[in-house]
Structures are given as C-alpha cells and as structure tokens.
Amino acid sequence: MARWAAMGRAPPCALAAAAALAVCAFYYAGPGGESGSGAPRRLQETRVGQPPEAPPAPGLAAGKAKEAERRLAGGVEEAASEASGEELPLLLVLAKAERNAALRAKAEAALRSLARLAKLGPRQALALHLLSDAPSTPLAKDLLRRALRDAPFKYKVIFHDVNVLTEKLLPIVEAMQKLFSAGTGTYYSDSIFFLSVAMHRVMPREISRIIQVDLDVEYRTNIRELFEEFDNFPEGAVIGIAQEMQPVYRHIFWQYRQEHPGTKVGEPPPDGLPGFNSGVLLLNLDAMRQSALYNRLLEPEAVRHLAEKFRFKGHLGDQDFFTLAGMEHPELFHILDCTWNRQLCSWWRDHGYSEVFDHYYQCDGHVRIYHGNCNTPIPAE
C-alpha cells in the first residue's frame, strides 16, 4: 500500500453550512466542441458558502465568462456538462505536491491512463474529488489540464480543503491513530490516512457512493467497469476492497496466530484471511450510513476491543482498521478480484517470508489496475 504525501496548510475557503467537506471550487470539463444539443461547452466555478453575485451587465457577461474560463482552464477548450445525468465520483489526494516531483509524476501517469481508457455513457460524467492544500492546488489544476486534455468524456473537478477535512476527521478516528500508526508524527499518524473509514460522515449525503484510489496506480481498463462492481456487493456489505498481496498481516498477527494454532487469520488466499489493501476502495456511503454494525465498530471502545482480541498493533492507517474489522465481520466487505488492485511491492519476500511469499503475491487474470506500492515501477503497456 502506498499512501499520500504529508498534509500542508490549506487556503481559506468559504464553507457552506450544509456541506460536510470544505469545497473550494469545481468545474466541468471534457472534450472540446459542442454538446449534443449544440450548446457551447462551458467551464463553471463555484465558491461554496458565498451568495451568488448579481448577473453582470449584458455587455460584460461574455468577457467575464471567458476570463473565468482562462483562469481555471488555462486555454483548454471550453467544457461541457449536462444539467442532469449520472456522476461517477472518484476521490484522489494530492497534497504537498510542490515538494514532491515524484508524486506529481505518478499522479499524471495515473490520470493519463484513466483518461485514455475511460468510456462513459452519454449521460455520465466523472466527478473527480481532489483533496489538496494551498500550494498544491495550482499544480493540481495544471496537472489535470495536461493529463485530461484529450479525455473523451465529461468530467467535473471538486477541490476540497485538506486542513478542514482533517479537523473534521480527528474526533472520529483519534482512537484508531493510536492503534494503527507507528506513533505521533509518523507518516500514517495523520488523520487524513483514515479518511475512507469515516467518509460517510464527512461527504455530503447526496453522494451515495464513491471510489477512492491511491495515486501510484495505472489503469488498464475502463474506470466505468470498476463502478459496476458496486452492483456485485452482497447484502450487508458496505465496502469493496482487495486482499493484501504480501504477508504483512501474517507478520502483524504473529501473537494471535501463535495463541490460535490453525487459524486462518494471516493465512494466504484462497482459504486464508490475508488482510486488506486500501489502494483501491469502493465505498457505498449510503450503506455505511445505514449499517449499525459498521458504525458501532468506529466507536473507540469497539476499536480497542478488536485490537486487544487479535493482539493487533498496526502501522498502515485505514487498511489496518479494515483488516481488523474484516477478521471479525467479513460480511461488511465485498472482496475485489486481485486484478483490480494488482500490488507490485515485494518487500516482504526479502524480509523473512520468502518461502510463503508467492502464495500471497500470485494474481491470475488480466490486470485492470496496477498498484506500484513501495515505489515499485509499473510495467509498460
């Protein structure tokens, strides 16, 4: 699992009272030209929480609109959006990007591969939710312009203030931070690494589902197919997630395994419970909101109880929580095929687990998303 860069200070944003996330701006984008109705494609910018401005005088309207488009799009062709239709929400985090050229390169490669292969329906638009900080936002806009310049579909970008979101998450995930990170100030100690755990509590209720994907990935299939996986959730499942492809949880659960000979905990697939990897997550937000069981598991006492029962002390943020919850309540999870999150990291092969490593690492079938965790190079197409 590879996660995001550490968070920085965010820009001041106007907040809507009804919005759970701090949304700084959004716009629709897509291929140039005209929509099916013949209407010009249009960029939109919205500041949440501010009253709408009075319409400009007729003679000024066109000039102001074009200036807004140039400011946001930097000369990209005007963009289109239907007034209604289906949005496919995809969440990415790009923070501290000004300090991390490698992160920017990975993000651009991920977006380029997504755009090249995505085929959406005529009434569909990809809704890209981008969590960013003030210095990274201009870089993110430039990156999006380059990576999605020739995207053959409509898309919408929503920028979120990372600092505000982190503050909202902290009361919910504070107990987890103590159990599933290596200590205060470490990479996974920041509450943003637990975003997915409580996404249903911070995302506006009108968003019923969302996919969250790490930036160190490349797509080898149409992203719409991943959204179709929501239709395969069994009754009671709230999250779609792939299994971990290294024996990391065999290692972390060592004490529980020693006390329970023959347990499936930490064992490889197909019959074992190897734990989860959160590089690709399908979050059914409505189901998460409605599941009394899932929400009970978020309570500090429930988290501590699970950790004590399984003798668990992790260091990988949200995927530690999902792994621990899945050992006790597997019915909450729809297991994605390994080809949707083909992890490439092989660190544990050389650190004590060479004899069993391939049992975890094997993944048959056409890879649909490569995950270059541990900074592992992704194979060329």
Short mmCIF file of C-alpha atoms in Angstrom, two decimals:
data_model
loop_
_atom_site.label_atom_id
_atom_site.label_comp_id
_atom_site.label_asym_id
_atom_site.label_seq_id
_atom_site.Cartn_x
_atom_site.Cartn_y
_atom_site.Cartn_z
CA MET A 1 0.00 0.00 0.00
CA ALA A 2 1.32 3.42 -0.90
CA ARG A 3 -0.25 6.47 0.61
CA TRP A 4 -0.19 10.20 0.11
CA ALA A 5 2.30 12.91 0.97
CA ALA A 6 2.04 14.66 4.33
CA MET A 7 -0.55 17.42 4.52
CA GLY A 8 0.15 21.15 4.46
CA ARG A 9 -1.71 24.36 5.25
CA ALA A 10 -4.82 24.89 3.14
CA PRO A 11 -6.24 28.04 1.58
CA PRO A 12 -9.10 29.89 3.25
CA CYS A 13 -12.36 28.68 1.71
CA ALA A 14 -15.92 29.79 2.19
CA LEU A 15 -17.83 26.91 3.78
CA ALA A 16 -21.43 26.05 3.12
CA ALA A 17 -23.32 25.35 6.32
CA ALA A 18 -24.82 22.23 4.84
CA ALA A 19 -21.59 20.91 3.33
CA ALA A 20 -19.56 18.42 5.31
CA LEU A 21 -16.45 18.92 3.19
CA ALA A 22 -14.69 22.22 2.53
CA VAL A 23 -15.17 22.61 -1.19
CA CYS A 24 -13.05 25.35 -2.71
CA ALA A 25 -14.06 25.21 -6.37
CA PHE A 26 -15.43 22.99 -9.08
CA TYR A 27 -15.78 22.94 -12.80
CA TYR A 28 -16.94 20.73 -15.57
CA ALA A 29 -14.56 19.73 -18.31
CA GLY A 30 -14.41 17.46 -21.27
CA PRO A 31 -13.59 17.31 -24.95
CA GLY A 32 -13.80 20.46 -26.99
CA GLY A 33 -16.52 21.34 -29.45
CA GLU A 34 -20.24 21.37 -28.82
CA SER A 35 -22.59 19.21 -26.81
CA GLY A 36 -25.24 17.08 -28.45
CA SER A 37 -27.78 19.90 -28.11
CA GLY A 38 -25.48 22.32 -29.92
CA ALA A 39 -24.92 24.41 -26.78
CA PRO A 40 -21.35 25.65 -26.22
CA ARG A 41 -19.25 23.74 -23.73
CA ARG A 42 -18.79 25.70 -20.57
CA LEU A 43 -16.48 25.88 -17.57
CA GLN A 44 -18.04 26.67 -14.21
CA GLU A 45 -16.50 27.92 -10.99
CA THR A 46 -18.36 27.90 -7.67
CA ARG A 47 -17.36 29.24 -4.27
CA VAL A 48 -19.34 27.35 -1.68
CA GLY A 49 -20.97 29.39 1.05
CA GLN A 50 -20.96 32.73 -0.77
CA PRO A 51 -24.16 34.37 -2.05
CA PRO A 52 -24.44 34.39 -5.82
CA GLU A 53 -23.23 37.54 -7.47
CA ALA A 54 -25.66 39.71 -9.38
CA PRO A 55 -25.50 38.97 -13.11
CA PRO A 56 -23.16 41.28 -14.98
CA ALA A 57 -24.40 43.81 -17.49
CA PRO A 58 -25.03 42.18 -20.87
CA GLY A 59 -22.02 43.84 -22.42
CA LEU A 60 -19.66 42.47 -19.74
CA ALA A 61 -21.02 38.95 -19.39
CA ALA A 62 -19.14 37.34 -22.26
CA GLY A 63 -15.82 38.90 -21.31
CA LYS A 64 -16.07 37.88 -17.65
CA ALA A 65 -17.09 34.34 -18.60
CA LYS A 66 -14.12 33.97 -20.92
CA GLU A 67 -11.76 35.34 -18.29
CA ALA A 68 -13.06 32.84 -15.72
CA GLU A 69 -12.53 30.05 -18.23
CA ARG A 70 -8.97 31.16 -18.92
CA ARG A 71 -8.21 31.44 -15.21
CA LEU A 72 -9.38 27.92 -14.48
CA ALA A 73 -8.68 26.13 -17.73
CA GLY A 74 -5.55 27.87 -18.90
CA GLY A 75 -6.66 27.84 -22.50
CA VAL A 76 -8.15 24.34 -22.54
CA GLU A 77 -11.17 24.00 -24.83
CA GLU A 78 -14.43 25.01 -23.20
CA ALA A 79 -16.02 22.18 -21.26
CA ALA A 80 -19.45 20.66 -21.28
CA SER A 81 -21.93 19.33 -18.76
CA GLU A 82 -25.47 18.18 -18.98
CA ALA A 83 -27.80 19.71 -16.41
CA SER A 84 -28.70 16.22 -15.21
CA GLY A 85 -27.23 12.75 -15.50
CA GLU A 86 -25.16 10.25 -13.57
CA GLU A 87 -21.95 11.28 -11.86
CA LEU A 88 -19.25 8.71 -11.09
CA PRO A 89 -17.38 10.07 -8.03
CA LEU A 90 -13.65 9.30 -7.79
CA LEU A 91 -11.58 10.68 -4.89
CA LEU A 92 -7.82 11.40 -5.04
CA VAL A 93 -5.46 13.16 -2.63
CA LEU A 94 -2.73 15.45 -3.94
CA ALA A 95 -1.08 17.45 -1.15
CA LYS A 96 2.48 18.71 -0.64
CA ALA A 97 2.84 18.26 -4.38
CA GLU A 98 5.07 21.31 -4.67
CA ARG A 99 7.73 19.43 -2.71
CA ASN A 100 7.35 16.09 -4.42
CA ALA A 101 8.05 15.82 -8.15
CA ALA A 102 7.73 12.03 -7.98
CA LEU A 103 4.20 12.34 -6.58
CA ARG A 104 3.22 14.72 -9.37
CA ALA A 105 4.64 12.35 -12.00
CA LYS A 106 2.72 9.39 -10.55
CA ALA A 107 -0.49 11.39 -10.41
CA GLU A 108 -0.14 12.47 -14.03
CA ALA A 109 0.59 8.91 -15.18
CA ALA A 110 -2.46 7.65 -13.29
CA LEU A 111 -4.74 10.29 -14.76
CA ARG A 112 -3.41 9.84 -18.29
CA SER A 113 -4.04 6.10 -18.18
CA LEU A 114 -7.51 6.69 -16.74
CA ALA A 115 -8.39 9.21 -19.45
CA ARG A 116 -7.02 7.07 -22.26
CA LEU A 117 -9.17 4.06 -21.43
CA ALA A 118 -12.31 5.53 -19.87
CA LYS A 119 -15.51 5.23 -21.89
CA LEU A 120 -18.56 6.72 -20.19
CA GLY A 121 -22.17 6.81 -21.23
CA PRO A 122 -23.61 9.92 -22.92
CA ARG A 123 -25.35 10.92 -19.67
CA GLN A 124 -22.39 10.14 -17.41
CA ALA A 125 -19.64 12.38 -16.06
CA LEU A 126 -16.63 11.53 -13.93
CA ALA A 127 -16.70 13.58 -10.72
CA LEU A 128 -13.09 13.95 -9.54
CA HIS A 129 -12.91 14.91 -5.87
CA LEU A 130 -9.41 16.24 -5.26
CA LEU A 131 -8.15 16.81 -1.71
CA SER A 132 -5.43 19.43 -1.86
CA ASP A 133 -3.61 22.18 0.05
CA ALA A 134 -3.00 25.77 -1.00
CA PRO A 135 0.44 25.35 -2.64
CA SER A 136 -0.62 22.17 -4.42
CA THR A 137 -3.89 23.42 -5.90
CA PRO A 138 -2.39 25.41 -8.83
CA LEU A 139 -0.11 22.47 -9.58
CA ALA A 140 -3.07 20.12 -9.46
CA LYS A 141 -5.04 22.26 -11.92
CA ASP A 142 -2.11 22.33 -14.31
CA LEU A 143 -1.64 18.59 -13.96
CA LEU A 144 -5.32 17.99 -14.68
CA ARG A 145 -5.21 20.19 -17.77
CA ARG A 146 -2.32 18.18 -19.20
CA ALA A 147 -3.48 14.72 -18.22
CA LEU A 148 -7.13 15.15 -19.20
CA ARG A 149 -6.73 17.48 -22.17
CA ASP A 150 -7.94 14.86 -24.66
CA ALA A 151 -10.32 12.98 -22.34
CA PRO A 152 -13.22 11.67 -24.47
CA PHE A 153 -15.76 12.11 -21.65
CA LYS A 154 -17.25 14.82 -19.48
CA TYR A 155 -15.74 15.33 -16.07
CA LYS A 156 -16.16 17.55 -13.05
CA VAL A 157 -13.46 18.51 -10.56
CA ILE A 158 -14.18 19.42 -6.96
CA PHE A 159 -11.34 20.74 -4.79
CA HIS A 160 -11.50 20.08 -1.04
CA ASP A 161 -9.57 21.80 1.74
CA VAL A 162 -7.40 19.14 3.38
CA ASN A 163 -6.92 21.02 6.66
CA VAL A 164 -10.63 21.47 7.26
CA LEU A 165 -11.31 17.86 6.40
CA THR A 166 -8.56 16.67 8.73
CA GLU A 167 -10.09 18.62 11.61
CA LYS A 168 -13.48 17.01 10.96
CA LEU A 169 -11.97 13.53 10.91
CA LEU A 170 -9.88 13.80 14.07
CA PRO A 171 -12.65 13.23 16.65
CA ILE A 172 -13.86 10.17 14.72
CA VAL A 173 -10.53 8.45 14.16
CA GLU A 174 -8.39 9.58 17.10
CA ALA A 175 -8.55 6.17 18.79
CA MET A 176 -7.51 4.47 15.56
CA GLN A 177 -4.49 6.71 15.13
CA LYS A 178 -3.05 5.38 18.38
CA LEU A 179 -3.52 1.77 17.29
CA PHE A 180 -2.85 1.87 13.56
CA SER A 181 0.16 4.15 13.17
CA ALA A 182 3.77 3.90 14.29
CA GLY A 183 3.49 6.92 16.59
CA THR A 184 2.84 10.65 16.67
CA GLY A 185 4.46 12.48 13.79
CA THR A 186 4.91 9.39 11.64
CA TYR A 187 3.63 9.07 8.09
CA TYR A 188 0.42 7.22 8.94
CA SER A 189 -0.37 9.16 12.12
CA ASP A 190 -2.16 11.96 10.23
CA SER A 191 -5.93 11.59 10.41
CA ILE A 192 -6.24 12.03 6.63
CA PHE A 193 -4.96 8.45 6.28
CA PHE A 194 -8.21 7.34 7.92
CA LEU A 195 -10.45 9.33 5.58
CA SER A 196 -12.05 6.29 3.97
CA VAL A 197 -13.07 4.86 7.35
CA ALA A 198 -15.39 7.80 8.06
CA MET A 199 -16.11 9.00 4.52
CA HIS A 200 -19.84 8.53 5.05
CA ARG A 201 -19.77 11.07 7.88
CA VAL A 202 -17.91 13.84 6.07
CA MET A 203 -19.16 13.53 2.49
CA PRO A 204 -22.42 15.31 1.59
CA ARG A 205 -25.39 12.96 1.87
CA GLU A 206 -26.37 13.44 -1.75
CA ILE A 207 -23.26 11.44 -2.68
CA SER A 208 -24.34 7.84 -2.24
CA ARG A 209 -21.11 6.09 -3.24
CA ILE A 210 -17.53 6.97 -4.12
CA ILE A 211 -14.34 5.25 -5.21
CA GLN A 212 -11.05 6.22 -3.56
CA VAL A 213 -7.80 5.31 -5.32
CA ASP A 214 -4.15 5.94 -4.47
CA LEU A 215 -2.09 7.97 -6.93
CA ASP A 216 0.62 5.35 -7.52
CA VAL A 217 -1.58 3.36 -9.89
CA GLU A 218 -2.11 2.98 -13.61
CA TYR A 219 -5.34 1.87 -15.22
CA ARG A 220 -5.53 -0.88 -17.80
CA THR A 221 -9.30 -0.86 -18.31
CA ASN A 222 -12.33 1.41 -18.37
CA ILE A 223 -12.95 3.03 -14.96
CA ARG A 224 -16.68 2.59 -15.50
CA GLU A 225 -16.21 -1.17 -15.03
CA LEU A 226 -14.95 -0.55 -11.52
CA PHE A 227 -18.08 1.43 -10.68
CA GLU A 228 -20.12 -1.53 -11.91
CA GLU A 229 -18.56 -3.58 -9.10
CA PHE A 230 -20.98 -1.83 -6.71
CA ASP A 231 -23.69 -3.99 -8.27
CA ASN A 232 -21.88 -7.11 -7.03
CA PHE A 233 -21.95 -6.17 -3.34
CA PRO A 234 -23.66 -8.90 -1.30
CA GLU A 235 -26.34 -7.90 1.18
CA GLY A 236 -24.78 -6.24 4.22
CA ALA A 237 -21.51 -5.28 2.52
CA VAL A 238 -20.55 -1.61 2.74
CA ILE A 239 -17.01 -1.53 1.28
CA GLY A 240 -15.33 -3.13 -1.71
CA ILE A 241 -11.64 -3.85 -1.19
CA ALA A 242 -8.93 -6.20 -2.46
CA GLN A 243 -6.86 -8.51 -0.30
CA GLU A 244 -3.31 -7.65 0.72
CA MET A 245 -0.81 -9.39 -1.58
CA GLN A 246 2.10 -9.65 0.85
CA PRO A 247 2.36 -11.49 4.19
CA VAL A 248 2.40 -8.22 6.14
CA TYR A 249 -0.58 -9.28 8.29
CA ARG A 250 0.83 -12.75 8.79
CA HIS A 251 3.62 -10.81 10.49
CA ILE A 252 1.44 -8.36 12.43
CA PHE A 253 -0.90 -11.07 13.74
CA TRP A 254 2.03 -13.24 14.88
CA GLN A 255 0.97 -13.30 18.54
CA TYR A 256 -2.66 -14.15 17.80
CA ARG A 257 -1.54 -16.86 15.36
CA GLN A 258 0.77 -18.31 17.97
CA GLU A 259 -2.07 -18.45 20.51
CA HIS A 260 -4.54 -19.91 17.98
CA PRO A 261 -2.85 -22.71 16.00
CA GLY A 262 -4.65 -23.50 12.78
CA THR A 263 -6.30 -20.09 12.49
CA LYS A 264 -6.98 -18.63 9.04
CA VAL A 265 -6.00 -15.18 10.29
CA GLY A 266 -2.98 -14.02 8.31
CA GLU A 267 -3.03 -17.07 6.02
CA PRO A 268 -2.87 -16.62 2.21
CA PRO A 269 -5.81 -16.96 -0.18
CA PRO A 270 -7.88 -18.65 -1.31
CA ASP A 271 -8.86 -20.09 2.07
CA GLY A 272 -6.97 -17.79 4.42
CA LEU A 273 -7.54 -14.25 5.66
CA PRO A 274 -4.52 -12.26 4.45
CA GLY A 275 -5.98 -8.86 5.34
CA PHE A 276 -6.83 -5.98 3.02
CA ASN A 277 -5.04 -3.35 0.95
CA SER A 278 -6.72 0.04 0.70
CA GLY A 279 -5.10 1.26 -2.51
CA VAL A 280 -8.46 0.86 -4.28
CA LEU A 281 -11.65 1.30 -2.28
CA LEU A 282 -15.31 1.17 -3.25
CA LEU A 283 -17.26 2.98 -0.55
CA ASN A 284 -21.03 2.54 -0.56
CA LEU A 285 -21.69 5.65 1.52
CA ASP A 286 -25.42 5.05 1.88
CA ALA A 287 -24.79 1.52 3.14
CA MET A 288 -22.09 2.79 5.51
CA ARG A 289 -24.51 5.38 6.89
CA GLN A 290 -27.25 2.82 7.39
CA SER A 291 -25.13 -0.01 8.85
CA ALA A 292 -25.50 -0.04 12.62
CA LEU A 293 -22.79 -2.69 12.82
CA TYR A 294 -20.23 -0.69 10.86
CA ASN A 295 -20.86 2.47 12.85
CA ARG A 296 -20.55 0.60 16.15
CA LEU A 297 -17.13 -0.59 15.05
CA LEU A 298 -16.00 3.04 14.74
CA GLU A 299 -16.56 3.67 18.44
CA PRO A 300 -13.26 3.92 20.38
CA GLU A 301 -14.19 1.11 22.75
CA ALA A 302 -15.06 -1.24 19.88
CA VAL A 303 -11.77 -0.45 18.13
CA ARG A 304 -9.80 -1.15 21.31
CA HIS A 305 -11.72 -4.39 21.91
CA LEU A 306 -10.90 -5.71 18.44
CA ALA A 307 -7.24 -4.73 18.75
CA GLU A 308 -6.94 -6.46 22.12
CA LYS A 309 -8.74 -9.60 20.95
CA PHE A 310 -6.41 -10.04 17.97
CA ARG A 311 -3.27 -8.75 19.75
CA PHE A 312 -3.05 -6.16 17.00
CA LYS A 313 -0.80 -3.11 16.68
CA GLY A 314 -0.64 -1.84 13.14
CA HIS A 315 1.02 0.99 11.23
CA LEU A 316 -0.83 1.29 7.90
CA GLY A 317 -3.78 3.57 8.66
CA ASP A 318 -7.21 2.79 7.24
CA GLN A 319 -6.29 -0.62 5.85
CA ASP A 320 -5.37 -1.79 9.35
CA PHE A 321 -8.87 -0.92 10.55
CA PHE A 322 -10.50 -2.63 7.57
CA THR A 323 -8.31 -5.70 8.04
CA LEU A 324 -9.13 -5.95 11.74
CA ALA A 325 -12.86 -5.38 11.17
CA GLY A 326 -12.83 -7.97 8.38
CA MET A 327 -11.42 -10.66 10.67
CA GLU A 328 -14.45 -10.29 12.93
CA HIS A 329 -17.12 -9.21 10.43
CA PRO A 330 -16.24 -10.33 6.88
CA GLU A 331 -19.84 -9.74 5.82
CA LEU A 332 -19.15 -5.98 5.75
CA PHE A 333 -16.76 -6.34 2.81
CA HIS A 334 -17.05 -7.21 -0.86
CA ILE A 335 -13.67 -8.62 -1.86
CA LEU A 336 -12.44 -7.24 -5.17
CA ASP A 337 -10.55 -9.50 -7.51
CA CYS A 338 -6.79 -9.01 -7.23
CA THR A 339 -6.73 -7.68 -10.79
CA TRP A 340 -8.46 -4.50 -9.56
CA ASN A 341 -5.55 -3.77 -7.23
CA ARG A 342 -2.54 -5.68 -8.51
CA GLN A 343 0.03 -4.66 -5.90
CA LEU A 344 3.62 -4.84 -7.08
CA CYS A 345 5.56 -4.34 -3.85
CA SER A 346 7.65 -7.39 -2.90
CA TRP A 347 9.37 -6.04 0.22
CA TRP A 348 8.35 -8.95 2.46
CA ARG A 349 9.85 -11.51 0.09
CA ASP A 350 13.30 -10.37 1.23
CA HIS A 351 12.42 -9.85 4.88
CA GLY A 352 11.77 -13.27 6.30
CA TYR A 353 8.88 -14.63 4.24
CA SER A 354 10.41 -15.89 1.00
CA GLU A 355 9.03 -19.43 1.47
CA VAL A 356 5.39 -18.35 1.62
CA PHE A 357 5.55 -15.07 -0.30
CA ASP A 358 4.29 -16.33 -3.66
CA HIS A 359 1.13 -17.73 -2.07
CA TYR A 360 0.13 -14.15 -1.27
CA TYR A 361 1.58 -12.47 -4.36
CA GLN A 362 0.06 -14.63 -7.08
CA CYS A 363 -2.64 -12.94 -9.16
CA ASP A 364 -4.08 -14.57 -12.27
CA GLY A 365 -6.05 -12.80 -14.96
CA HIS A 366 -5.88 -9.57 -16.96
CA VAL A 367 -4.70 -6.78 -14.66
CA ARG A 368 -7.15 -3.86 -14.62
CA ILE A 369 -5.32 -1.60 -12.16
CA TYR A 370 -1.61 -1.82 -11.37
CA HIS A 371 -0.62 -0.52 -7.93
CA GLY A 372 3.05 0.45 -7.74
CA ASN A 373 3.26 0.46 -3.95
CA CYS A 374 6.69 0.71 -2.30
CA ASN A 375 7.68 2.89 -5.28
CA THR A 376 7.71 -0.21 -7.46
CA PRO A 377 7.83 0.54 -11.20
CA ILE A 378 4.64 -0.22 -13.09
CA PRO A 379 5.03 -2.37 -16.24
CA ALA A 380 4.70 -0.54 -19.52
CA GLU A 381 1.69 -1.32 -21.66
#
